[in-house]
């Protein structure tokens, strides 16, 4: 999911890493500092349109390296979340670095997540602008529930429970959708979907140029 600069910025004194509160956290997470940039897939590519495979091997160097690469790739693209199939890897995993509506920064990864949403009778849907790193340059209003819980594991197989409200709840829902082969375009009507694809056509090259500039800055 793309990050929106018109939202309140996170207060770095209020941070949760892997769901746990910490005193502070680097602007560029350690994972990103270790990672290498990967190409971000674009809507229409086959890997984005099918459910991802469950991760069955934990604690491997390959899984750790993938998470590191995803963190760096997400930051280069000014993202708030990134799923593995968005870098062409067919695995149930996403990373995030996303504020909620209270300015709390949430940073981490989750493997094999299962999403829990409020019961329909207690569900509050919010229409808010949403973008996707795999639909570069396009933003549209998408209804999402204002609370979500993701249950899964960390890269070493330890159980995780990640709770989100507001914009971070939106991020959890957006990234979990990716792991089932869906983008936010699938939640739009035909007219809005066409509008989003027109936006992408118009802005795609500018977005890629901005990513290249940021990658150059981060590489020093």
mmCIF file of C-alpha atoms in Angstrom, residues 31-216:
data_model
loop_
_atom_site.group_PDB
_atom_site.id
_atom_site.type_symbol
_atom_site.label_atom_id
_atom_site.label_comp_id
_atom_site.label_asym_id
_atom_site.label_seq_id
_atom_site.Cartn_x
_atom_site.Cartn_y
_atom_site.Cartn_z
ATOM 1 C CA UNK A 31 15.891 -4.684 7.660
ATOM 2 C CA UNK A 32 15.939 -2.048 4.910
ATOM 3 C CA UNK A 33 19.571 -1.220 5.631
ATOM 4 C CA UNK A 34 20.447 -4.890 5.017
ATOM 5 C CA UNK A 35 18.214 -5.330 1.977
ATOM 6 C CA UNK A 36 18.523 -5.028 -1.777
ATOM 7 C CA UNK A 37 15.937 -3.402 -4.010
ATOM 8 C CA UNK A 38 13.631 -5.664 -5.993
ATOM 9 C CA UNK A 39 11.361 -4.844 -8.914
ATOM 10 C CA UNK A 40 7.736 -4.181 -7.925
ATOM 11 C CA UNK A 41 5.188 -6.115 -9.968
ATOM 12 C CA UNK A 42 2.401 -4.220 -11.743
ATOM 13 C CA UNK A 43 -1.314 -5.009 -11.872
ATOM 14 C CA UNK A 44 -2.022 -7.456 -14.668
ATOM 15 C CA UNK A 45 0.979 -9.664 -13.917
ATOM 16 C CA UNK A 46 0.015 -13.249 -13.211
ATOM 17 C CA UNK A 47 1.653 -13.493 -9.773
ATOM 18 C CA UNK A 48 -0.628 -10.733 -8.467
ATOM 19 C CA UNK A 49 -3.778 -12.505 -9.590
ATOM 20 C CA UNK A 50 -3.598 -15.803 -7.708
ATOM 21 C CA UNK A 51 -3.455 -16.822 -4.040
ATOM 22 C CA UNK A 52 0.028 -17.093 -2.572
ATOM 23 C CA UNK A 53 1.492 -20.302 -1.163
ATOM 24 C CA UNK A 54 1.754 -20.762 2.585
ATOM 25 C CA UNK A 55 5.230 -20.444 4.057
ATOM 26 C CA UNK A 56 6.267 -23.856 5.419
ATOM 27 C CA UNK A 57 9.951 -23.289 6.291
ATOM 28 C CA UNK A 58 10.787 -20.749 8.977
ATOM 29 C CA UNK A 59 14.091 -19.400 10.200
ATOM 30 C CA UNK A 60 15.835 -19.720 6.846
ATOM 31 C CA UNK A 61 18.373 -17.227 5.455
ATOM 32 C CA UNK A 62 16.264 -16.983 2.303
ATOM 33 C CA UNK A 63 13.170 -15.870 4.226
ATOM 34 C CA UNK A 64 15.157 -13.299 6.220
ATOM 35 C CA UNK A 65 16.754 -11.931 3.040
ATOM 36 C CA UNK A 66 13.345 -11.658 1.363
ATOM 37 C CA UNK A 67 11.977 -9.635 4.282
ATOM 38 C CA UNK A 68 15.020 -7.354 4.241
ATOM 39 C CA UNK A 69 14.644 -6.794 0.497
ATOM 40 C CA UNK A 70 10.925 -6.104 0.863
ATOM 41 C CA UNK A 71 11.559 -3.474 3.538
ATOM 42 C CA UNK A 72 14.054 -1.614 1.369
ATOM 43 C CA UNK A 73 11.860 -1.891 -1.719
ATOM 44 C CA UNK A 74 8.862 -0.584 0.238
ATOM 45 C CA UNK A 75 10.815 2.418 1.537
ATOM 46 C CA UNK A 76 12.215 3.284 -1.885
ATOM 47 C CA UNK A 77 8.652 3.306 -3.217
ATOM 48 C CA UNK A 78 7.319 5.379 -0.275
ATOM 49 C CA UNK A 79 5.078 2.512 0.733
ATOM 50 C CA UNK A 80 3.244 1.733 3.963
ATOM 51 C CA UNK A 81 3.019 -1.994 3.204
ATOM 52 C CA UNK A 82 4.281 -4.518 0.664
ATOM 53 C CA UNK A 83 3.259 -8.132 0.008
ATOM 54 C CA UNK A 84 5.667 -10.798 -1.253
ATOM 55 C CA UNK A 85 3.892 -11.243 -4.585
ATOM 56 C CA UNK A 86 4.492 -7.541 -5.209
ATOM 57 C CA UNK A 87 8.164 -8.435 -5.609
ATOM 58 C CA UNK A 88 7.285 -11.537 -7.619
ATOM 59 C CA UNK A 89 7.511 -14.084 -4.786
ATOM 60 C CA UNK A 90 4.559 -16.440 -4.378
ATOM 61 C CA UNK A 91 4.507 -16.614 -0.559
ATOM 62 C CA UNK A 92 2.044 -15.561 2.153
ATOM 63 C CA UNK A 93 4.005 -12.737 3.732
ATOM 64 C CA UNK A 94 3.912 -8.969 3.961
ATOM 65 C CA UNK A 95 5.905 -6.173 5.592
ATOM 66 C CA UNK A 96 4.664 -2.825 6.838
ATOM 67 C CA UNK A 97 5.799 0.546 8.164
ATOM 68 C CA UNK A 98 2.562 2.401 8.650
ATOM 69 C CA UNK A 99 1.056 5.003 10.972
ATOM 70 C CA UNK A 100 -2.379 4.664 12.482
ATOM 71 C CA UNK A 101 -4.784 7.571 12.923
ATOM 72 C CA UNK A 102 -3.309 8.371 16.344
ATOM 73 C CA UNK A 103 0.221 8.918 15.053
ATOM 74 C CA UNK A 104 1.548 5.572 16.289
ATOM 75 C CA UNK A 105 4.045 4.023 13.868
ATOM 76 C CA UNK A 106 3.676 0.273 13.275
ATOM 77 C CA UNK A 107 6.686 -1.594 11.832
ATOM 78 C CA UNK A 108 7.100 -5.277 11.144
ATOM 79 C CA UNK A 109 6.371 -8.339 9.056
ATOM 80 C CA UNK A 110 3.871 -11.164 9.312
ATOM 81 C CA UNK A 111 3.922 -14.623 7.733
ATOM 82 C CA UNK A 112 0.822 -16.674 6.838
ATOM 83 C CA UNK A 113 -1.557 -14.018 8.212
ATOM 84 C CA UNK A 114 -5.221 -14.699 8.890
ATOM 85 C CA UNK A 115 -7.303 -11.543 9.043
ATOM 86 C CA UNK A 116 -10.075 -11.035 11.582
ATOM 87 C CA UNK A 117 -12.611 -8.226 11.065
ATOM 88 C CA UNK A 118 -15.383 -7.042 13.394
ATOM 89 C CA UNK A 119 -18.736 -8.781 13.126
ATOM 90 C CA UNK A 120 -21.027 -7.104 10.569
ATOM 91 C CA UNK A 121 -23.185 -5.680 13.361
ATOM 92 C CA UNK A 122 -20.167 -3.947 14.921
ATOM 93 C CA UNK A 123 -18.326 -3.083 11.729
ATOM 94 C CA UNK A 124 -17.676 0.560 10.846
ATOM 95 C CA UNK A 125 -16.747 1.090 7.207
ATOM 96 C CA UNK A 126 -14.633 4.114 6.296
ATOM 97 C CA UNK A 127 -14.253 5.447 2.752
ATOM 98 C CA UNK A 128 -10.697 6.730 2.429
ATOM 99 C CA UNK A 129 -8.212 7.280 -0.363
ATOM 100 C CA UNK A 130 -6.047 4.238 -1.035
ATOM 101 C CA UNK A 131 -3.127 3.586 -3.341
ATOM 102 C CA UNK A 132 -1.038 0.560 -4.237
ATOM 103 C CA UNK A 133 2.624 0.231 -5.183
ATOM 104 C CA UNK A 134 1.534 -2.213 -7.911
ATOM 105 C CA UNK A 135 -0.890 0.363 -9.342
ATOM 106 C CA UNK A 136 1.666 3.184 -9.427
ATOM 107 C CA UNK A 137 0.313 6.716 -9.429
ATOM 108 C CA UNK A 138 -3.365 5.846 -8.913
ATOM 109 C CA UNK A 139 -5.482 6.566 -5.841
ATOM 110 C CA UNK A 140 -9.162 5.885 -5.241
ATOM 111 C CA UNK A 141 -11.571 5.858 -2.295
ATOM 112 C CA UNK A 142 -12.079 2.312 -0.982
ATOM 113 C CA UNK A 143 -14.386 1.259 1.887
ATOM 114 C CA UNK A 144 -12.568 -0.625 4.657
ATOM 115 C CA UNK A 145 -13.443 -1.472 8.223
ATOM 116 C CA UNK A 146 -11.737 0.778 10.791
ATOM 117 C CA UNK A 147 -10.421 -2.151 12.874
ATOM 118 C CA UNK A 148 -8.611 -5.364 11.937
ATOM 119 C CA UNK A 149 -6.511 -8.061 13.582
ATOM 120 C CA UNK A 150 -3.923 -10.165 11.734
ATOM 121 C CA UNK A 151 -2.834 -13.449 13.307
ATOM 122 C CA UNK A 152 0.210 -15.252 11.951
ATOM 123 C CA UNK A 153 3.907 -15.836 12.619
ATOM 124 C CA UNK A 154 7.221 -14.048 12.477
ATOM 125 C CA UNK A 155 10.052 -15.268 10.242
ATOM 126 C CA UNK A 156 11.235 -17.672 12.950
ATOM 127 C CA UNK A 157 7.800 -19.262 13.430
ATOM 128 C CA UNK A 158 6.807 -17.438 16.625
ATOM 129 C CA UNK A 159 3.074 -16.596 16.830
ATOM 130 C CA UNK A 160 2.092 -12.971 16.181
ATOM 131 C CA UNK A 161 -1.087 -10.991 16.796
ATOM 132 C CA UNK A 162 -1.077 -7.569 15.118
ATOM 133 C CA UNK A 163 -3.964 -5.217 15.875
ATOM 134 C CA UNK A 164 -4.721 -2.211 13.710
ATOM 135 C CA UNK A 165 -7.086 0.739 13.772
ATOM 136 C CA UNK A 166 -7.743 3.472 11.250
ATOM 137 C CA UNK A 167 -5.157 3.757 8.479
ATOM 138 C CA UNK A 168 -3.115 0.831 9.816
ATOM 139 C CA UNK A 169 -6.223 -1.383 9.807
ATOM 140 C CA UNK A 170 -6.626 -0.385 6.153
ATOM 141 C CA UNK A 171 -3.022 -1.431 5.509
ATOM 142 C CA UNK A 172 -3.545 -4.863 7.099
ATOM 143 C CA UNK A 173 -6.616 -5.439 4.940
ATOM 144 C CA UNK A 174 -4.942 -4.175 1.757
ATOM 145 C CA UNK A 175 -1.873 -6.390 2.144
ATOM 146 C CA UNK A 176 -3.870 -9.471 3.119
ATOM 147 C CA UNK A 177 -5.957 -8.967 -0.029
ATOM 148 C CA UNK A 178 -2.745 -9.206 -2.063
ATOM 149 C CA UNK A 179 -1.980 -12.618 -0.576
ATOM 150 C CA UNK A 180 -5.316 -13.883 -1.898
ATOM 151 C CA UNK A 181 -4.574 -12.560 -5.385
ATOM 152 C CA UNK A 182 -6.543 -9.315 -5.146
ATOM 153 C CA UNK A 183 -5.674 -5.642 -5.496
ATOM 154 C CA UNK A 184 -7.800 -2.749 -4.327
ATOM 155 C CA UNK A 185 -8.987 -2.385 -7.937
ATOM 156 C CA UNK A 186 -11.079 -5.523 -7.382
ATOM 157 C CA UNK A 187 -13.094 -3.608 -4.762
ATOM 158 C CA UNK A 188 -13.998 -0.819 -7.212
ATOM 159 C CA UNK A 189 -16.854 -0.476 -9.647
ATOM 160 C CA UNK A 190 -16.092 -0.584 -13.378
ATOM 161 C CA UNK A 191 -15.983 3.206 -13.774
ATOM 162 C CA UNK A 192 -13.662 3.762 -10.801
ATOM 163 C CA UNK A 193 -11.421 0.911 -11.935
ATOM 164 C CA UNK A 194 -11.079 2.486 -15.385
ATOM 165 C CA UNK A 195 -10.309 5.823 -13.736
ATOM 166 C CA UNK A 196 -7.583 4.248 -11.576
ATOM 167 C CA UNK A 197 -5.997 2.551 -14.605
ATOM 168 C CA UNK A 198 -6.040 5.872 -16.502
ATOM 169 C CA UNK A 199 -4.299 7.517 -13.542
ATOM 170 C CA UNK A 200 -1.661 4.776 -13.615
ATOM 171 C CA UNK A 201 -1.084 5.234 -17.345
ATOM 172 C CA UNK A 202 -0.640 8.979 -16.869
ATOM 173 C CA UNK A 203 1.661 8.840 -13.816
ATOM 174 C CA UNK A 204 3.500 5.526 -14.060
ATOM 175 C CA UNK A 205 6.705 6.904 -15.583
ATOM 176 C CA UNK A 206 6.887 9.772 -13.092
ATOM 177 C CA UNK A 207 6.458 7.349 -10.184
ATOM 178 C CA UNK A 208 9.235 5.088 -11.471
ATOM 179 C CA UNK A 209 11.517 8.094 -11.878
ATOM 180 C CA UNK A 210 10.839 9.156 -8.291
ATOM 181 C CA UNK A 211 11.631 5.639 -7.051
ATOM 182 C CA UNK A 212 14.903 5.688 -8.977
ATOM 183 C CA UNK A 213 15.864 9.009 -7.379
ATOM 184 C CA UNK A 214 15.121 7.709 -3.900
ATOM 185 C CA UNK A 215 17.042 4.474 -4.550
ATOM 186 C CA UNK A 216 20.056 6.544 -5.573
#
